[in-house]
Tab-separated table of C-alpha atoms in Angstrom:
chain	number	residue	atom	x	y	z
A	2	MET	CA	178.532	208.367	216.499
A	3	PRO	CA	176.534	209.795	219.437
A	4	ILE	CA	176.262	207.584	222.494
A	5	TYR	CA	172.485	207.322	222.319
A	6	LYS	CA	172.581	205.900	218.777
A	7	ARG	CA	175.134	203.146	219.424
A	8	SER	CA	174.357	199.471	219.781
A	9	LEU	CA	175.330	197.670	222.980
A	10	PHE	CA	177.467	195.349	220.886
A	11	SER	CA	179.637	198.290	219.879
A	12	TRP	CA	180.937	198.371	223.469
A	13	VAL	CA	181.921	194.693	223.565
A	14	PHE	CA	185.150	195.042	221.596
A	15	LYS	CA	185.713	198.773	222.042
A	16	THR	CA	188.334	198.659	224.795
A	17	SER	CA	188.668	195.024	225.740
A	18	VAL	CA	189.955	192.922	222.836
A	19	PRO	CA	192.921	191.495	224.827
A	20	LEU	CA	190.591	190.703	227.726
A	21	GLN	CA	188.111	189.068	225.358
A	22	LEU	CA	190.945	186.879	224.017
A	23	LEU	CA	191.958	185.967	227.577
A	24	LEU	CA	188.327	185.152	228.243
A	25	LEU	CA	188.281	182.863	225.217
A	26	LEU	CA	191.339	180.970	226.486
A	27	LEU	CA	189.843	180.612	229.958
A	28	ILE	CA	186.574	179.337	228.497
A	29	LEU	CA	188.426	176.753	226.420
A	30	GLY	CA	190.137	175.559	229.601
A	31	VAL	CA	186.811	175.351	231.450
A	32	VAL	CA	185.230	173.364	228.607
A	33	PHE	CA	188.160	170.943	228.498
A	34	LEU	CA	188.008	170.450	232.257
A	35	ARG	CA	184.247	169.838	232.067
A	36	VAL	CA	184.727	167.014	229.566
A	37	LEU	CA	187.736	165.453	231.298
A	38	PRO	CA	185.706	163.996	234.212
A	39	LEU	CA	183.500	162.174	231.700
A	40	GLU	CA	186.563	160.461	230.259
A	41	ILE	CA	187.865	159.646	233.734
A	42	GLN	CA	184.544	158.063	234.694
A	43	LYS	CA	184.627	155.967	231.535
A	44	ARG	CA	188.159	154.802	232.291
A	45	ILE	CA	187.297	153.965	235.890
A	46	ILE	CA	184.461	151.743	234.750
A	47	ASN	CA	186.200	150.185	231.751
A	48	ASP	CA	189.786	149.887	232.983
A	49	VAL	CA	189.844	149.897	236.771
A	50	LEU	CA	186.708	148.008	237.736
A	51	ALA	CA	187.269	145.367	235.081
A	52	VAL	CA	190.784	144.664	236.380
A	53	GLY	CA	190.319	145.563	240.042
A	54	ASP	CA	193.429	147.764	240.202
A	55	VAL	CA	193.007	149.956	243.308
A	56	SER	CA	196.167	152.013	242.715
A	57	GLN	CA	194.903	152.991	239.260
A	58	LEU	CA	191.556	153.909	240.841
A	59	LEU	CA	193.295	156.317	243.204
A	60	VAL	CA	195.132	157.973	240.300
A	61	TYR	CA	191.913	158.421	238.329
A	62	CYS	CA	190.096	159.760	241.374
A	63	LEU	CA	192.879	162.301	241.935
A	64	ILE	CA	192.724	163.396	238.292
A	65	PHE	CA	188.943	163.679	238.547
A	66	LEU	CA	189.177	165.783	241.701
A	67	LEU	CA	191.864	168.058	240.232
A	68	ALA	CA	189.806	168.555	237.059
A	69	VAL	CA	186.779	169.641	239.100
A	70	VAL	CA	188.843	171.988	241.298
A	71	PHE	CA	190.702	173.589	238.384
A	72	SER	CA	187.468	173.909	236.397
A	73	SER	CA	185.954	175.829	239.311
A	74	LEU	CA	189.027	178.069	239.574
A	75	LEU	CA	188.947	178.794	235.852
A	76	LYS	CA	185.220	179.553	236.038
A	77	LEU	CA	185.969	181.987	238.867
A	78	SER	CA	188.607	183.603	236.632
A	79	VAL	CA	186.081	183.828	233.777
A	80	ASN	CA	183.659	185.626	236.086
A	81	GLY	CA	186.418	188.003	237.210
A	82	VAL	CA	187.432	188.876	233.647
A	83	GLN	CA	183.769	189.373	232.709
A	84	THR	CA	183.432	191.803	235.602
A	85	VAL	CA	186.524	193.748	234.550
A	86	ILE	CA	185.234	193.992	230.969
A	87	GLY	CA	181.835	195.147	232.189
A	88	GLN	CA	183.296	197.738	234.546
A	89	ARG	CA	185.580	199.141	231.849
A	90	ALA	CA	182.615	199.403	229.519
A	91	LEU	CA	180.589	201.065	232.278
A	92	THR	CA	183.338	203.626	232.821
A	93	ASP	CA	183.485	204.394	229.089
A	94	MET	CA	179.693	204.608	228.819
A	95	ARG	CA	179.459	206.969	231.767
A	96	ARG	CA	182.271	209.125	230.427
A	97	GLU	CA	180.638	209.443	227.000
A	98	LEU	CA	177.181	209.990	228.451
A	99	TYR	CA	178.559	212.683	230.753
A	100	GLN	CA	180.221	214.390	227.777
A	101	HIS	CA	176.927	214.183	225.904
A	102	ILE	CA	175.017	215.690	228.855
A	103	LEU	CA	177.481	218.571	229.047
A	104	ARG	CA	176.738	219.431	225.410
A	105	LEU	CA	172.963	219.547	225.885
A	106	PRO	CA	171.282	222.948	225.713
A	107	LEU	CA	170.240	224.709	228.919
A	108	SER	CA	166.584	224.284	227.984
A	109	PHE	CA	166.966	220.515	228.448
A	110	PHE	CA	167.939	221.011	232.085
A	111	ARG	CA	165.014	223.347	232.688
A	112	LYS	CA	162.544	220.709	231.441
A	113	THR	CA	164.187	217.549	232.807
A	114	PRO	CA	164.313	216.722	236.523
A	115	THR	CA	167.844	216.484	237.897
A	116	GLY	CA	167.150	213.032	239.311
A	117	THR	CA	166.478	211.679	235.830
A	118	VAL	CA	169.862	212.858	234.590
A	119	VAL	CA	171.666	211.443	237.630
A	120	ALA	CA	169.761	208.137	237.415
A	121	SER	CA	170.826	207.713	233.806
A	122	LEU	CA	174.460	208.155	234.806
A	123	VAL	CA	174.367	205.929	237.883
A	124	THR	CA	171.836	203.131	237.660
A	125	GLU	CA	170.571	202.720	234.140
A	126	LEU	CA	173.961	201.941	232.640
A	127	SER	CA	174.745	199.108	235.078
A	128	ALA	CA	172.595	196.544	233.276
A	129	SER	CA	174.218	197.520	229.992
A	130	ALA	CA	177.674	197.010	231.476
A	131	ASN	CA	176.678	193.568	232.774
A	132	PHE	CA	175.513	192.688	229.280
A	133	VAL	CA	178.781	193.854	227.737
A	134	GLY	CA	180.758	191.733	230.206
A	135	ALA	CA	178.730	188.610	229.434
A	136	ALA	CA	177.995	189.174	225.736
A	137	ILE	CA	180.822	186.951	224.522
A	138	ALA	CA	181.497	184.653	227.474
A	139	VAL	CA	178.073	183.222	228.186
A	140	PRO	CA	177.031	182.198	224.655
A	141	LEU	CA	180.526	181.020	223.768
A	142	SER	CA	180.838	178.964	226.937
A	143	ASN	CA	177.447	177.337	226.427
A	144	ILE	CA	177.996	176.578	222.747
A	145	LEU	CA	181.503	175.181	223.260
A	146	THR	CA	180.312	173.033	226.167
A	147	LEU	CA	177.465	171.676	224.071
A	148	VAL	CA	179.777	170.925	221.132
A	149	ALA	CA	182.465	169.361	223.334
A	150	ILE	CA	180.065	167.104	225.218
A	151	GLY	CA	178.227	166.248	222.003
A	152	ALA	CA	181.499	165.369	220.277
A	153	TYR	CA	182.627	163.325	223.260
């Protein structure tokens, strides 16, 4: 199918299925680590403050802190994988668009300014690549977070 007739969603799984699966695993870890502090807060109030056990409070505070730190690290990893997916898609889009441009008749280049052709290769595909990188991660992350916090 020609590049100009393809949906943006066709690029999401084209070259990055293993990365999308890695992204799914990272998102599951982020969601778990977002819910864990809620449970720790509940235990601090119900278990520690009721009994007055300071050593248990320190353990829960350490777990809480580690959950927040690891959640941030996993979120950073999610952003990195999204970027890699987007850049791979951008490379593929540019390659196919370039191949398409090479097949255009000479009359197209006589009528179309050179800057328009270059702009389509350089700038106009960037937003599409950002979409491809975030197409799975953002909705999935938001929905899983909503379900996890709602279930909790």
